């Protein structure tokens, strides 16, 4: 079965991209992949469309190309997904946070990320799972990702951030 876009049959499934529930009736991406635990079986990973655009761009673009559903925001979803195909590391963005300690090293410059400074949280996708995979300095984002236009992704996956936090993140991004 190809990847598909379909309305959520219930409100019980959680999005793999953000771990939040997908509302009943909301259009979602079903990414189909071989089940690593059972031969000749498939498993389906569900995503909010926006989360899929940011974290699973190829399956979303496949599904958008073939869906007969009326997808609102189609152009914006496609643009975000194409961006993630062009800049291969962008789908690793998993939000922004203040470093609680000074122990983690930046995946880009290998220098420590000082306690209390903003950092980009990264995840690594493999076999249907996203695992935490470290951090980069906000100021290293452009070098690491190839583009510094990541504020929308940071905000999307760190929905707890207030307006002042977002402004601080934006300043940190531009500080490179
Ligand atoms: Zn989601
Ligand atoms: Zn760095």
CSV table of C-alpha atoms and ligand atoms in Angstrom, one decimal:
chain,number,residue,atom,x,y,z
A,1,UNK,CA,0.0,0.0,0.0
A,2,UNK,CA,1.3,3.5,-0.8
A,3,UNK,CA,1.4,6.3,1.7
A,4,UNK,CA,-2.0,8.0,2.1
A,5,UNK,CA,-3.8,11.0,3.3
A,6,UNK,CA,-7.1,10.2,5.0
A,7,UNK,CA,-9.3,11.6,7.8
A,8,UNK,CA,-8.6,10.2,11.3
A,9,UNK,CA,-11.2,7.6,12.1
A,10,UNK,CA,-11.0,8.3,15.8
A,11,UNK,CA,-9.2,10.7,18.0
A,12,UNK,CA,-7.0,8.0,19.6
A,13,UNK,CA,-4.0,7.8,17.3
A,14,UNK,CA,-1.0,9.9,18.2
A,15,UNK,CA,1.2,11.7,15.8
A,16,UNK,CA,4.7,10.3,15.5
A,17,UNK,CA,6.1,13.7,14.8
A,18,UNK,CA,4.9,15.6,17.9
A,19,UNK,CA,3.4,12.8,20.1
A,20,UNK,CA,0.1,14.7,20.4
A,21,UNK,CA,-3.3,13.1,19.4
A,22,UNK,CA,-4.7,13.6,16.0
A,23,UNK,CA,-8.3,14.9,16.2
A,24,UNK,CA,-11.1,12.7,14.8
A,25,UNK,CA,-11.8,13.7,11.2
A,26,UNK,CA,-8.6,15.7,10.7
A,27,UNK,CA,-6.6,14.8,7.6
A,28,UNK,CA,-3.5,12.8,8.5
A,29,UNK,CA,-0.6,11.1,6.7
A,30,UNK,CA,-0.4,7.4,7.0
A,31,UNK,CA,3.2,6.4,6.2
A,32,UNK,CA,3.3,2.7,5.4
A,33,UNK,CA,6.5,0.7,6.0
A,34,UNK,CA,7.4,-3.0,6.5
A,35,UNK,CA,6.9,-4.1,10.0
A,36,UNK,CA,10.4,-4.8,11.4
A,37,UNK,CA,9.0,-7.3,13.8
A,38,UNK,CA,6.8,-9.4,11.5
A,39,UNK,CA,7.5,-10.9,8.1
A,40,UNK,CA,5.2,-9.8,5.3
A,41,UNK,CA,3.4,-7.4,7.5
A,42,UNK,CA,3.1,-3.6,7.3
A,43,UNK,CA,2.8,-1.0,9.9
A,44,UNK,CA,1.3,2.5,9.5
A,45,UNK,CA,2.7,5.6,11.2
A,46,UNK,CA,0.3,8.5,11.5
A,47,UNK,CA,1.3,12.1,11.3
A,48,UNK,CA,-0.4,15.5,11.4
A,49,UNK,CA,0.1,16.9,7.9
A,50,UNK,CA,2.2,19.8,9.2
A,51,UNK,CA,4.4,17.5,11.3
A,52,UNK,CA,4.8,15.2,8.3
A,53,UNK,CA,5.8,18.2,6.1
A,54,UNK,CA,8.5,19.0,8.6
A,55,UNK,CA,9.7,15.6,9.6
A,56,UNK,CA,8.8,13.1,6.8
A,57,UNK,CA,8.9,15.2,3.7
A,58,UNK,CA,9.2,12.4,1.1
A,59,UNK,CA,6.3,10.2,2.2
A,60,UNK,CA,4.1,13.4,2.5
A,61,UNK,CA,5.0,14.5,-1.0
A,62,UNK,CA,4.2,11.0,-2.4
A,63,UNK,CA,0.9,11.1,-0.6
A,64,UNK,CA,0.0,14.6,-1.7
A,65,UNK,CA,0.7,13.7,-5.3
A,66,UNK,CA,-1.9,10.9,-5.3
A,67,UNK,CA,-4.5,12.0,-2.8
A,68,UNK,CA,-8.0,12.9,-3.8
A,69,UNK,CA,-8.7,14.6,-0.5
A,70,UNK,CA,-9.1,18.4,-0.5
A,71,UNK,CA,-6.0,19.3,1.5
A,72,UNK,CA,-6.1,22.9,2.8
A,73,UNK,CA,-2.7,24.6,3.0
A,74,UNK,CA,-1.4,22.2,0.3
A,75,UNK,CA,1.0,24.8,-1.1
A,76,UNK,CA,2.5,25.6,2.3
A,77,UNK,CA,2.8,21.9,3.1
A,78,UNK,CA,4.5,21.2,-0.2
A,79,UNK,CA,6.9,24.1,0.3
A,80,UNK,CA,7.9,23.0,3.8
A,81,UNK,CA,8.4,19.4,2.6
A,82,UNK,CA,10.5,20.4,-0.5
A,83,UNK,CA,12.6,22.5,1.8
A,84,UNK,CA,13.2,19.5,3.9
A,85,UNK,CA,14.2,17.5,0.9
A,86,UNK,CA,16.6,20.2,-0.3
A,87,UNK,CA,18.2,20.7,3.1
A,88,UNK,CA,18.6,17.1,4.2
A,89,UNK,CA,19.1,17.8,7.9
A,90,UNK,CA,16.0,20.0,8.3
A,91,UNK,CA,13.7,17.1,9.2
A,92,UNK,CA,15.9,16.5,12.3
A,93,UNK,CA,14.6,19.8,13.9
A,94,UNK,CA,12.6,18.9,17.0
A,95,UNK,CA,12.1,22.3,18.6
A,96,UNK,CA,14.0,24.7,20.7
A,97,UNK,CA,14.9,24.7,24.4
A,98,UNK,CA,17.1,26.4,27.0
A,99,UNK,CA,20.0,24.2,27.9
A,100,UNK,CA,19.4,23.0,31.5
A,101,UNK,CA,23.1,22.2,32.0
A,102,UNK,CA,26.4,23.0,30.2
A,103,UNK,CA,27.2,19.4,29.5
A,104,UNK,CA,25.9,18.9,25.9
A,105,UNK,CA,28.2,19.6,23.0
A,106,UNK,CA,27.0,21.1,19.8
A,107,UNK,CA,26.7,18.6,16.9
A,108,UNK,CA,28.0,21.2,14.5
A,109,UNK,CA,31.0,22.9,16.2
A,110,UNK,CA,31.6,20.4,19.0
A,111,UNK,CA,31.9,23.2,21.5
A,112,UNK,CA,29.8,22.9,24.7
A,113,UNK,CA,26.4,24.6,24.7
A,114,UNK,CA,26.4,26.9,27.8
A,115,UNK,CA,23.8,26.5,30.5
A,116,UNK,CA,20.8,28.8,30.0
A,117,UNK,CA,21.4,29.4,26.2
A,118,UNK,CA,18.9,28.4,23.5
A,119,UNK,CA,19.6,25.3,21.5
A,120,UNK,CA,18.0,23.4,18.7
A,121,UNK,CA,16.8,20.0,19.7
A,122,UNK,CA,17.5,17.2,17.1
A,123,UNK,CA,16.0,13.8,16.5
A,124,UNK,CA,17.1,10.9,14.3
A,125,UNK,CA,14.6,8.9,12.3
A,126,UNK,CA,15.1,5.2,11.8
A,127,UNK,CA,12.7,2.3,11.3
A,128,UNK,CA,9.6,4.3,12.2
A,129,UNK,CA,11.0,5.9,15.3
A,130,UNK,CA,12.4,9.3,16.2
A,131,UNK,CA,15.2,9.1,18.8
A,132,UNK,CA,16.8,12.1,20.5
A,133,UNK,CA,20.1,12.9,18.8
A,134,UNK,CA,21.6,15.9,20.5
A,135,UNK,CA,21.6,19.6,20.0
A,136,UNK,CA,23.2,22.5,18.0
A,137,UNK,CA,23.8,26.1,19.0
A,138,UNK,CA,21.2,28.5,17.5
A,139,UNK,CA,24.1,30.4,16.1
A,140,UNK,CA,25.3,27.2,14.4
A,141,UNK,CA,22.0,26.4,12.7
A,142,UNK,CA,22.8,28.0,9.4
A,143,UNK,CA,26.0,26.0,9.1
A,144,UNK,CA,24.5,22.8,10.3
A,145,UNK,CA,21.2,22.9,8.3
A,146,UNK,CA,22.4,24.9,5.3
A,147,UNK,CA,19.7,27.5,6.0
A,148,UNK,CA,18.8,29.6,9.1
A,149,UNK,CA,15.1,29.7,8.0
A,150,UNK,CA,14.0,27.3,10.7
A,151,UNK,CA,11.9,29.4,13.1
A,152,UNK,CA,8.6,27.9,11.9
A,153,UNK,CA,10.0,24.4,12.6
A,154,UNK,CA,11.3,25.4,16.0
A,155,UNK,CA,8.0,26.9,17.0
A,156,UNK,CA,6.0,24.1,15.7
A,157,UNK,CA,7.8,21.4,17.8
A,158,UNK,CA,8.1,23.6,20.9
A,159,UNK,CA,4.5,24.8,21.1
A,160,UNK,CA,5.1,25.6,24.8
A,161,UNK,CA,7.2,28.6,23.9
A,162,UNK,CA,5.6,32.0,24.5
A,163,UNK,CA,6.1,35.1,22.4
A,164,UNK,CA,9.0,36.4,24.3
A,165,UNK,CA,10.7,33.0,24.0
A,166,UNK,CA,10.2,33.0,20.3
A,167,UNK,CA,11.7,36.5,20.0
A,168,UNK,CA,14.7,35.3,22.0
A,169,UNK,CA,15.1,32.3,19.8
A,170,UNK,CA,14.9,34.5,16.7
A,171,UNK,CA,17.7,36.7,18.1
A,172,UNK,CA,19.8,33.7,18.9
A,173,UNK,CA,19.3,32.4,15.3
A,174,UNK,CA,20.5,35.7,13.8
A,175,UNK,CA,23.5,35.9,16.2
A,176,UNK,CA,25.6,33.6,14.0
B,1,LIG,ZN1,2.0,16.1,15.0
B,2,LIG,ZN1,27.9,25.1,17.7
